[in-house]
GROMACS .gro file of C-alpha atoms in nm:
model
  487
    1UNK     CA    1  10.639  18.973  10.852
    2UNK     CA    2  10.404  19.126  10.599
    3UNK     CA    3  10.526  19.389  10.360
    4UNK     CA    4  10.420  19.743  10.434
    5UNK     CA    5  10.425  20.076  10.256
    6UNK     CA    6  10.580  20.360  10.453
    7UNK     CA    7  10.506  20.728  10.435
    8UNK     CA    8  10.856  20.860  10.501
    9UNK     CA    9  10.727  21.200  10.606
   10UNK     CA   10  10.513  21.072  10.890
   11UNK     CA   11  10.657  20.728  10.951
   12UNK     CA   12  10.311  20.589  10.893
   13UNK     CA   13  10.290  20.233  10.765
   14UNK     CA   14   9.984  20.115  10.577
   15UNK     CA   15   9.821  19.834  10.774
   16UNK     CA   16   9.490  19.651  10.785
   17UNK     CA   17   9.389  19.849  11.095
   18UNK     CA   18   9.212  20.183  11.063
   19UNK     CA   19   9.406  20.483  11.192
   20UNK     CA   20   9.146  20.662  11.405
   21UNK     CA   21   9.340  20.796  11.705
   22UNK     CA   22   9.458  21.153  11.702
   23UNK     CA   23   9.653  21.332  11.979
   24UNK     CA   24   9.352  21.389  12.210
   25UNK     CA   25   9.222  21.032  12.201
   26UNK     CA   26   9.574  20.891  12.236
   27UNK     CA   27   9.636  21.115  12.538
   28UNK     CA   28   9.316  20.993  12.705
   29UNK     CA   29   9.411  20.633  12.625
   30UNK     CA   30   9.755  20.672  12.786
   31UNK     CA   31   9.625  20.856  13.093
   32UNK     CA   32   9.346  20.602  13.134
   33UNK     CA   33   9.592  20.314  13.112
   34UNK     CA   34   9.815  20.459  13.385
   35UNK     CA   35   9.544  20.571  13.625
   36UNK     CA   36   9.383  20.297  13.828
   37UNK     CA   37   9.449  20.046  14.101
   38UNK     CA   38   9.796  20.160  14.209
   39UNK     CA   39   9.715  20.506  14.339
   40UNK     CA   40   9.372  20.403  14.470
   41UNK     CA   41   9.492  20.101  14.670
   42UNK     CA   42   9.860  20.149  14.755
   43UNK     CA   43   9.906  20.511  14.864
   44UNK     CA   44   9.876  20.408  15.229
   45UNK     CA   45  10.127  20.122  15.191
   46UNK     CA   46  10.380  20.357  15.033
   47UNK     CA   47  10.325  20.599  15.322
   48UNK     CA   48  10.390  20.313  15.561
   49UNK     CA   49  10.743  20.282  15.419
   50UNK     CA   50  10.850  20.649  15.421
   51UNK     CA   51  10.604  20.837  15.642
   52UNK     CA   52  10.486  21.180  15.531
   53UNK     CA   53  10.731  21.194  15.240
   54UNK     CA   54  10.496  20.965  15.046
   55UNK     CA   55  10.517  21.191  14.742
   56UNK     CA   56  10.890  21.117  14.699
   57UNK     CA   57  10.861  20.748  14.594
   58UNK     CA   58  10.590  20.845  14.345
   59UNK     CA   59  10.825  21.112  14.206
   60UNK     CA   60  11.114  20.865  14.177
   61UNK     CA   61  10.886  20.604  14.016
   62UNK     CA   62  10.768  20.870  13.771
   63UNK     CA   63  11.131  20.954  13.684
   64UNK     CA   64  11.216  20.590  13.609
   65UNK     CA   65  10.898  20.553  13.404
   66UNK     CA   66  10.959  20.862  13.193
   67UNK     CA   67  11.321  20.762  13.124
   68UNK     CA   68  11.201  20.420  13.006
   69UNK     CA   69  10.927  20.591  12.803
   70UNK     CA   70  11.200  20.755  12.591
   71UNK     CA   71  11.320  20.409  12.486
   72UNK     CA   72  10.965  20.300  12.407
   73UNK     CA   73  10.915  20.618  12.203
   74UNK     CA   74  11.224  20.554  11.995
   75UNK     CA   75  11.121  20.195  11.929
   76UNK     CA   76  10.752  20.256  11.857
   77UNK     CA   77  10.823  20.543  11.616
   78UNK     CA   78  11.097  20.338  11.451
   79UNK     CA   79  10.879  20.024  11.425
   80UNK     CA   80  10.519  20.155  11.436
   81UNK     CA   81  10.345  19.820  11.456
   82UNK     CA   82  10.163  19.641  11.737
   83UNK     CA   83  10.358  19.390  11.946
   84UNK     CA   84  10.517  19.597  12.219
   85UNK     CA   85  10.806  19.469  12.428
   86UNK     CA   86  10.808  19.119  12.274
   87UNK     CA   87  10.844  19.259  11.922
   88UNK     CA   88  11.124  19.499  12.020
   89UNK     CA   89  11.317  19.236  12.216
   90UNK     CA   90  11.284  18.985  11.932
   91UNK     CA   91  11.425  19.234  11.682
   92UNK     CA   92  11.718  19.311  11.913
   93UNK     CA   93  11.822  18.964  12.033
   94UNK     CA   94  11.661  18.722  11.784
   95UNK     CA   95  11.658  18.455  12.057
   96UNK     CA   96  11.315  18.292  12.058
   97UNK     CA   97  11.324  18.174  12.419
   98UNK     CA   98  11.402  18.527  12.542
   99UNK     CA   99  11.112  18.658  12.333
  100UNK     CA  100  10.887  18.397  12.493
  101UNK     CA  101  11.004  18.485  12.846
  102UNK     CA  102  10.939  18.854  12.791
  103UNK     CA  103  10.594  18.780  12.647
  104UNK     CA  104  10.498  18.545  12.931
  105UNK     CA  105  10.629  18.793  13.189
  106UNK     CA  106  10.409  19.067  13.044
  107UNK     CA  107  10.114  18.826  13.051
  108UNK     CA  108  10.187  18.730  13.414
  109UNK     CA  109  10.204  19.098  13.512
  110UNK     CA  110   9.854  19.143  13.373
  111UNK     CA  111   9.727  18.859  13.591
  112UNK     CA  112   9.891  18.991  13.909
  113UNK     CA  113   9.761  19.341  13.831
  114UNK     CA  114   9.408  19.207  13.786
  115UNK     CA  115   9.436  19.012  14.112
  116UNK     CA  116   9.542  19.332  14.290
  117UNK     CA  117   9.248  19.518  14.135
  118UNK     CA  118   9.007  19.240  14.236
  119UNK     CA  119   9.100  19.265  14.605
  120UNK     CA  120   9.078  19.645  14.590
  121UNK     CA  121   8.738  19.616  14.416
  122UNK     CA  122   8.600  19.388  14.689
  123UNK     CA  123   8.723  19.610  14.971
  124UNK     CA  124   8.576  19.926  14.814
  125UNK     CA  125   8.249  19.742  14.743
  126UNK     CA  126   8.206  19.634  15.104
  127UNK     CA  127   8.313  19.974  15.234
  128UNK     CA  128   8.059  20.139  15.002
  129UNK     CA  129   7.774  19.923  15.129
  130UNK     CA  130   7.914  19.923  15.485
  131UNK     CA  131   7.910  19.543  15.523
  132UNK     CA  132   8.156  19.283  15.657
  133UNK     CA  133   8.323  19.548  15.869
  134UNK     CA  134   8.526  19.479  16.182
  135UNK     CA  135   8.769  19.658  16.412
  136UNK     CA  136   9.142  19.586  16.392
  137UNK     CA  137   9.397  19.582  16.676
  138UNK     CA  138   9.446  19.961  16.644
  139UNK     CA  139   9.073  20.020  16.685
  140UNK     CA  140   9.019  20.117  16.321
  141UNK     CA  141   8.728  20.001  16.106
  142UNK     CA  142   8.838  19.759  15.834
  143UNK     CA  143   8.675  19.499  15.611
  144UNK     CA  144   8.698  19.132  15.709
  145UNK     CA  145   8.992  18.973  15.524
  146UNK     CA  146   8.802  18.654  15.443
  147UNK     CA  147   8.515  18.853  15.295
  148UNK     CA  148   8.760  19.045  15.074
  149UNK     CA  149   8.904  18.717  14.938
  150UNK     CA  150   8.560  18.575  14.861
  151UNK     CA  151   8.440  18.903  14.709
  152UNK     CA  152   8.755  18.930  14.494
  153UNK     CA  153   8.714  18.571  14.379
  154UNK     CA  154   8.352  18.634  14.278
  155UNK     CA  155   8.459  18.947  14.093
  156UNK     CA  156   8.735  18.773  13.894
  157UNK     CA  157   8.481  18.508  13.792
  158UNK     CA  158   8.251  18.787  13.673
  159UNK     CA  159   8.541  18.930  13.473
  160UNK     CA  160   8.593  18.584  13.323
  161UNK     CA  161   8.228  18.571  13.215
  162UNK     CA  162   8.250  18.916  13.053
  163UNK     CA  163   8.580  18.822  12.889
  164UNK     CA  164   8.427  18.502  12.753
  165UNK     CA  165   8.121  18.679  12.618
  166UNK     CA  166   8.343  18.923  12.430
  167UNK     CA  167   8.400  19.289  12.505
  168UNK     CA  168   8.393  19.528  12.213
  169UNK     CA  169   8.704  19.745  12.247
  170UNK     CA  170   8.599  20.103  12.194
  171UNK     CA  171   8.798  20.424  12.211
  172UNK     CA  172   8.482  20.608  12.317
  173UNK     CA  173   8.429  20.366  12.606
  174UNK     CA  174   8.790  20.422  12.713
  175UNK     CA  175   8.726  20.797  12.721
  176UNK     CA  176   8.431  20.751  12.959
  177UNK     CA  177   8.623  20.513  13.187
  178UNK     CA  178   8.923  20.744  13.194
  179UNK     CA  179   8.711  21.043  13.293
  180UNK     CA  180   8.553  20.847  13.579
  181UNK     CA  181   8.895  20.729  13.704
  182UNK     CA  182   9.032  21.081  13.676
  183UNK     CA  183   8.732  21.229  13.859
  184UNK     CA  184   8.808  21.018  14.166
  185UNK     CA  185   9.162  21.153  14.192
  186UNK     CA  186   9.062  21.511  14.119
  187UNK     CA  187   8.797  21.472  14.391
  188UNK     CA  188   9.072  21.395  14.643
  189UNK     CA  189   9.261  21.709  14.537
  190UNK     CA  190   8.937  21.913  14.558
  191UNK     CA  191   8.871  21.782  14.909
  192UNK     CA  192   9.221  21.892  15.008
  193UNK     CA  193   9.160  22.243  14.873
  194UNK     CA  194   8.820  22.248  15.046
  195UNK     CA  195   8.983  22.161  15.378
  196UNK     CA  196   9.271  22.410  15.331
  197UNK     CA  197   9.016  22.686  15.267
  198UNK     CA  198   8.861  22.603  15.603
  199UNK     CA  199   8.520  22.502  15.470
  200UNK     CA  200   8.517  22.152  15.617
  201UNK     CA  201   8.667  22.217  15.959
  202UNK     CA  202   8.912  21.930  15.902
  203UNK     CA  203   9.263  21.950  16.044
  204UNK     CA  204   9.522  22.012  15.770
  205UNK     CA  205   9.891  21.969  15.854
  206UNK     CA  206  10.125  22.019  15.558
  207UNK     CA  207  10.427  21.987  15.786
  208UNK     CA  208  10.377  21.610  15.766
  209UNK     CA  209  10.484  21.599  15.401
  210UNK     CA  210  10.845  21.670  15.497
  211UNK     CA  211  10.858  21.417  15.781
  212UNK     CA  212  11.045  21.100  15.687
  213UNK     CA  213  10.968  20.790  15.892
  214UNK     CA  214  11.069  20.429  15.835
  215UNK     CA  215  10.894  20.193  16.078
  216UNK     CA  216  11.122  19.909  15.962
  217UNK     CA  217  11.433  20.104  16.066
  218UNK     CA  218  11.575  20.140  15.712
  219UNK     CA  219  11.788  20.439  15.622
  220UNK     CA  220  11.631  20.703  15.399
  221UNK     CA  221  11.778  20.572  15.072
  222UNK     CA  222  11.672  20.211  15.127
  223UNK     CA  223  11.326  20.308  15.254
  224UNK     CA  224  11.261  20.530  14.950
  225UNK     CA  225  11.392  20.254  14.724
  226UNK     CA  226  11.155  19.999  14.879
  227UNK     CA  227  10.861  20.241  14.856
  228UNK     CA  228  10.949  20.326  14.494
  229UNK     CA  229  10.930  19.958  14.401
  230UNK     CA  230  10.573  19.960  14.530
  231UNK     CA  231  10.482  20.304  14.390
  232UNK     CA  232  10.602  20.199  14.045
  233UNK     CA  233  10.289  19.985  14.016
  234UNK     CA  234  10.094  20.310  13.991
  235UNK     CA  235  10.302  20.424  13.689
  236UNK     CA  236  10.269  20.116  13.468
  237UNK     CA  237  10.033  20.123  13.174
  238UNK     CA  238  10.201  20.375  12.945
  239UNK     CA  239  10.379  20.090  12.765
  240UNK     CA  240  10.044  19.945  12.653
  241UNK     CA  241   9.994  20.241  12.423
  242UNK     CA  242  10.259  20.111  12.181
  243UNK     CA  243  10.007  19.845  12.080
  244UNK     CA  244   9.791  20.127  11.941
  245UNK     CA  245  10.063  20.237  11.697
  246UNK     CA  246   9.888  20.088  11.395
  247UNK     CA  247   9.565  20.270  11.485
  248UNK     CA  248   9.727  20.611  11.547
  249UNK     CA  249   9.756  20.885  11.286
  250UNK     CA  250  10.120  20.971  11.211
  251UNK     CA  251  10.257  20.781  11.514
  252UNK     CA  252  10.619  20.886  11.457
  253UNK     CA  253  10.514  21.250  11.486
  254UNK     CA  254  10.255  21.256  11.763
  255UNK     CA  255  10.355  20.966  11.991
  256UNK     CA  256  10.651  21.140  12.164
  257UNK     CA  257  10.474  21.456  12.275
  258UNK     CA  258  10.150  21.275  12.365
  259UNK     CA  259  10.313  20.998  12.570
  260UNK     CA  260  10.535  21.243  12.758
  261UNK     CA  261  10.237  21.473  12.819
  262UNK     CA  262  10.036  21.181  12.955
  263UNK     CA  263  10.315  21.078  13.190
  264UNK     CA  264  10.367  21.435  13.313
  265UNK     CA  265   9.994  21.478  13.375
  266UNK     CA  266   9.957  21.155  13.573
  267UNK     CA  267  10.280  21.219  13.763
  268UNK     CA  268  10.152  21.562  13.869
  269UNK     CA  269   9.817  21.417  13.978
  270UNK     CA  270   9.986  21.143  14.181
  271UNK     CA  271  10.214  21.388  14.365
  272UNK     CA  272   9.922  21.621  14.444
  273UNK     CA  273   9.705  21.330  14.564
  274UNK     CA  274   9.982  21.192  14.788
  275UNK     CA  275  10.052  21.535  14.938
  276UNK     CA  276   9.679  21.586  15.005
  277UNK     CA  277   9.655  21.242  15.165
  278UNK     CA  278   9.926  21.293  15.427
  279UNK     CA  279   9.819  21.652  15.496
  280UNK     CA  280   9.471  21.532  15.593
  281UNK     CA  281   9.535  21.190  15.746
  282UNK     CA  282   9.817  21.089  15.985
  283UNK     CA  283  10.046  20.830  15.827
  284UNK     CA  284   9.959  20.562  16.081
  285UNK     CA  285   9.592  20.575  15.983
  286UNK     CA  286   9.663  20.612  15.612
  287UNK     CA  287   9.868  20.293  15.607
  288UNK     CA  288   9.584  20.083  15.749
  289UNK     CA  289   9.343  19.900  15.519
  290UNK     CA  290   9.315  19.894  15.142
  291UNK     CA  291   9.106  20.209  15.080
  292UNK     CA  292   9.341  20.496  15.175
  293UNK     CA  293   9.185  20.759  14.949
  294UNK     CA  294   8.841  20.689  15.093
  295UNK     CA  295   8.988  20.766  15.435
  296UNK     CA  296   9.124  21.095  15.294
  297UNK     CA  297   8.784  21.193  15.155
  298UNK     CA  298   8.606  21.105  15.480
  299UNK     CA  299   8.854  21.308  15.684
  300UNK     CA  300   8.872  21.609  15.450
  301UNK     CA  301   8.500  21.657  15.387
  302UNK     CA  302   8.308  21.511  15.682
  303UNK     CA  303   8.009  21.737  15.618
  304UNK     CA  304   7.973  21.648  15.251
  305UNK     CA  305   7.826  21.318  15.118
  306UNK     CA  306   8.135  21.263  14.901
  307UNK     CA  307   8.248  20.964  15.106
  308UNK     CA  308   7.922  20.787  15.015
  309UNK     CA  309   7.992  20.782  14.642
  310UNK     CA  310   8.372  20.767  14.651
  311UNK     CA  311   8.404  20.390  14.714
  312UNK     CA  312   8.201  20.328  14.400
  313UNK     CA  313   8.421  20.561  14.192
  314UNK     CA  314   8.729  20.377  14.316
  315UNK     CA  315   8.556  20.044  14.259
  316UNK     CA  316   8.479  20.139  13.900
  317UNK     CA  317   8.838  20.248  13.837
  318UNK     CA  318   8.994  19.925  13.962
  319UNK     CA  319   8.728  19.713  13.789
  320UNK     CA  320   8.828  19.869  13.458
  321UNK     CA  321   9.193  19.781  13.528
  322UNK     CA  322   9.106  19.419  13.606
  323UNK     CA  323   8.901  19.368  13.290
  324UNK     CA  324   9.160  19.526  13.060
  325UNK     CA  325   9.444  19.324  13.213
  326UNK     CA  326   9.260  18.992  13.201
  327UNK     CA  327   9.168  19.054  12.838
  328UNK     CA  328   9.531  19.130  12.759
  329UNK     CA  329   9.658  18.825  12.947
  330UNK     CA  330   9.418  18.581  12.782
  331UNK     CA  331   9.492  18.719  12.433
  332UNK     CA  332   9.869  18.695  12.488
  333UNK     CA  333   9.833  18.336  12.612
  334UNK     CA  334   9.614  18.256  12.312
  335UNK     CA  335   9.870  18.417  12.079
  336UNK     CA  336  10.159  18.214  12.223
  337UNK     CA  337   9.959  17.894  12.182
  338UNK     CA  338   9.869  17.986  11.823
  339UNK     CA  339  10.237  18.044  11.745
  340UNK     CA  340  10.331  17.704  11.884
  341UNK     CA  341  10.528  17.793  12.198
  342UNK     CA  342  10.258  17.690  12.446
  343UNK     CA  343  10.028  17.385  12.441
  344UNK     CA  344   9.788  17.399  12.146
  345UNK     CA  345   9.469  17.357  12.359
  346UNK     CA  346   9.535  17.702  12.509
  347UNK     CA  347   9.472  17.846  12.164
  348UNK     CA  348   9.119  17.710  12.122
  349UNK     CA  349   8.852  17.960  12.022
  350UNK     CA  350   8.482  17.923  12.109
  351UNK     CA  351   8.283  17.882  11.786
  352UNK     CA  352   7.988  18.089  11.901
  353UNK     CA  353   8.148  18.370  12.098
  354UNK     CA  354   8.477  18.372  11.900
  355UNK     CA  355   8.675  18.425  12.221
  356UNK     CA  356   8.980  18.224  12.341
  357UNK     CA  357   8.790  18.026  12.605
  358UNK     CA  358   9.069  17.793  12.722
  359UNK     CA  359   9.313  18.084  12.762
  360UNK     CA  360   9.046  18.277  12.954
  361UNK     CA  361   8.989  17.983  13.192
  362UNK     CA  362   9.363  17.929  13.244
  363UNK     CA  363   9.442  18.296  13.319
  364UNK     CA  364   9.138  18.319  13.548
  365UNK     CA  365   9.256  18.010  13.739
  366UNK     CA  366   9.598  18.172  13.794
  367UNK     CA  367   9.433  18.496  13.910
  368UNK     CA  368   9.201  18.308  14.146
  369UNK     CA  369   9.497  18.122  14.293
  370UNK     CA  370   9.679  18.450  14.358
  371UNK     CA  371   9.369  18.603  14.518
  372UNK     CA  372   9.330  18.311  14.758
  373UNK     CA  373   9.699  18.254  14.837
  374UNK     CA  374   9.827  18.614  14.846
  375UNK     CA  375   9.607  18.825  15.072
  376UNK     CA  376   9.831  19.133  15.067
  377UNK     CA  377   9.739  19.393  14.804
  378UNK     CA  378  10.082  19.551  14.839
  379UNK     CA  379  10.255  19.219  14.766
  380UNK     CA  380  10.041  19.159  14.457
  381UNK     CA  381  10.113  19.511  14.334
  382UNK     CA  382  10.483  19.463  14.407
  383UNK     CA  383  10.490  19.143  14.198
  384UNK     CA  384  10.342  19.337  13.905
  385UNK     CA  385  10.604  19.610  13.941
  386UNK     CA  386  10.884  19.352  13.975
  387UNK     CA  387  10.785  19.169  13.656
  388UNK     CA  388  10.749  19.487  13.452
  389UNK     CA  389  11.071  19.643  13.582
  390UNK     CA  390  11.249  19.333  13.454
  391UNK     CA  391  11.085  19.375  13.113
  392UNK     CA  392  11.164  19.747  13.105
  393UNK     CA  393  11.530  19.679  13.178
  394UNK     CA  394  11.549  19.447  12.876
  395UNK     CA  395  11.360  19.695  12.653
  396UNK     CA  396  11.607  19.971  12.740
  397UNK     CA  397  11.893  19.741  12.637
  398UNK     CA  398  11.706  19.648  12.317
  399UNK     CA  399  11.677  20.018  12.234
  400UNK     CA  400  12.056  20.051  12.244
  401UNK     CA  401  12.115  19.737  12.038
  402UNK     CA  402  11.870  19.844  11.768
  403UNK     CA  403  12.052  20.173  11.715
  404UNK     CA  404  12.250  19.993  11.439
  405UNK     CA  405  11.926  19.908  11.255
  406UNK     CA  406  11.822  20.183  11.016
  407UNK     CA  407  11.475  20.247  10.873
  408UNK     CA  408  11.364  20.461  10.579
  409UNK     CA  409  11.144  20.703  10.770
  410UNK     CA  410  11.193  20.970  11.033
  411UNK     CA  411  11.157  20.861  11.395
  412UNK     CA  412  11.216  20.984  11.750
  413UNK     CA  413  11.565  20.923  11.891
  414UNK     CA  414  11.624  20.924  12.266
  415UNK     CA  415  11.943  21.076  12.408
  416UNK     CA  416  12.185  20.781  12.440
  417UNK     CA  417  12.229  20.833  12.813
  418UNK     CA  418  11.862  20.773  12.887
  419UNK     CA  419  11.834  20.404  12.777
  420UNK     CA  420  12.155  20.338  12.970
  421UNK     CA  421  12.021  20.504  13.284
  422UNK     CA  422  11.684  20.337  13.233
  423UNK     CA  423  11.835  19.988  13.201
  424UNK     CA  424  12.049  20.034  13.511
  425UNK     CA  425  11.769  20.193  13.719
  426UNK     CA  426  11.515  19.924  13.629
  427UNK     CA  427  11.767  19.644  13.690
  428UNK     CA  428  11.854  19.796  14.027
  429UNK     CA  429  11.486  19.815  14.124
  430UNK     CA  430  11.449  19.442  14.050
  431UNK     CA  431  11.716  19.335  14.301
  432UNK     CA  432  11.658  19.209  14.657
  433UNK     CA  433  11.859  19.501  14.797
  434UNK     CA  434  11.545  19.712  14.754
  435UNK     CA  435  11.407  19.549  15.067
  436UNK     CA  436  11.125  19.385  14.873
  437UNK     CA  437  10.957  19.100  15.061
  438UNK     CA  438  11.108  18.765  14.957
  439UNK     CA  439  10.757  18.626  14.905
  440UNK     CA  440  10.725  18.869  14.611
  441UNK     CA  441  11.019  18.698  14.438
  442UNK     CA  442  10.870  18.358  14.519
  443UNK     CA  443  10.536  18.451  14.359
  444UNK     CA  444  10.705  18.591  14.048
  445UNK     CA  445  10.931  18.285  14.032
  446UNK     CA  446  10.640  18.041  14.047
  447UNK     CA  447  10.454  18.226  13.772
  448UNK     CA  448  10.758  18.218  13.543
  449UNK     CA  449  10.822  17.854  13.634
  450UNK     CA  450  10.470  17.769  13.514
  451UNK     CA  451  10.547  17.941  13.186
  452UNK     CA  452  10.881  17.765  13.138
  453UNK     CA  453  10.723  17.428  13.223
  454UNK     CA  454  10.449  17.481  12.963
  455UNK     CA  455  10.711  17.590  12.709
  456UNK     CA  456  10.924  17.280  12.784
  457UNK     CA  457  10.619  17.056  12.741
  458UNK     CA  458  10.539  17.221  12.409
  459UNK     CA  459  10.903  17.194  12.296
  460UNK     CA  460  10.900  16.819  12.369
  461UNK     CA  461  10.570  16.762  12.186
  462UNK     CA  462  10.680  16.971  11.887
  463UNK     CA  463  11.011  16.787  11.864
  464UNK     CA  464  10.882  16.435  11.930
  465UNK     CA  465  10.559  16.440  11.727
  466UNK     CA  466  10.596  16.708  11.462
  467UNK     CA  467  10.976  16.758  11.425
  468UNK     CA  468  10.927  17.135  11.418
  469UNK     CA  469  11.094  17.419  11.611
  470UNK     CA  470  10.938  17.590  11.911
  471UNK     CA  471  10.955  17.962  11.843
  472UNK     CA  472  10.749  18.280  11.824
  473UNK     CA  473  10.737  18.354  11.453
  474UNK     CA  474  10.561  18.692  11.454
  475UNK     CA  475  10.576  18.871  11.794
  476UNK     CA  476  10.376  19.165  11.659
  477UNK     CA  477  10.082  18.934  11.592
  478UNK     CA  478  10.051  18.789  11.945
  479UNK     CA  479   9.686  18.776  12.040
  480UNK     CA  480   9.570  18.934  11.715
  481UNK     CA  481   9.654  18.674  11.452
  482UNK     CA  482   9.428  18.577  11.165
  483UNK     CA  483   9.146  18.349  11.272
  484UNK     CA  484   9.177  18.462  11.631
  485UNK     CA  485   8.917  18.598  11.867
  486UNK     CA  486   8.710  18.898  11.773
  487UNK     CA  487   8.548  19.129  12.025
   0.00000   0.00000   0.00000
């Protein structure tokens, strides 16, 4: 690891990256990372598990996320360098295979998240242009499932082309994307207020929000647990902000209040959106199809042309999620190949575009396979949540282990009880007792098996041909090493 100079007052290390992000830009980055596919695509599926009490799983998911955020805050202010979960876990356990598993799991979660976003993108696109529609068994208008798969596949190939060409990462661009994503959710809340005021003539029934229903016959605790596992997908993203530590001014000082503010803001928006949704649309209708918030807008403001533009707002939000996640996944895969824990060809960089073309093709192939083989958006979202809950459980434990490691600058310290509660809560949410579909575990298992198989192949080649160890040498440099891709 390179030597750094530390400003003990602010916990700010001197790095090669320019520190340009202040509190406002960091807040927008965090909010933009959290907002996206989850709330746009899965609100109806969560409602299908618990009925009108759809806000409760989002509240529980928010609670687990904010507890885990305390561990991330302690670690990122203690070690304000890029690298995220892999870097923290490596410091705590110093077991290279565990570091690799955590890194590959994070990468796989990006691919499943992008696959979820791709299916949601296709469904919103076809709803927006009113094509490929059909009527389901309940007499409701939905988009043809085959058309969604083909549209999602075409979209992920478009993302691959953009990823290959190179996308200049810009804080200003993130601000614009965040505002568009946020506008779609605020529009839902506005429609609810419009209907409550009696301007739209829509039926509003707030009594539904206290009605608990579990079509699968689960008791209240198990149903909320199952729904929380799905709702947690809507809360992920805050952990990505730790990779901006080296580009943030005085991270040890501003990260805690900004990250917690971002989580509180998104949690409040999610609860208000879910309450609005069930007040305007009966749960049975809300749970059908993959565009629940479009249904809410159509029902709440039938006399306004909002429903015409809303599919495109939602489409833009989930498209942003897909592109960011596929960029992250390809760069992580490239970084692991560069550090010698995955086959070397996956670390090839295109001479002209300076992008990791083999890693881009490989991650796109995995995403395309998921799109074609897993047609359920809720299952894809659940796989993402499952993978990240496992990572979060390990990060909470790492936070406790690293308490014995001291640094020479001030940093945030979480109350000891919170990492303990976070580790136990995340580990509990990973288990099969949550009622999660067994196919979700199978999908996650196959993805990790691919990673382990590639690692084993690399280990054999390294040992047989080069007599060198197979290990991640610098977790904080994954995807950003010298000589790597530039965007």
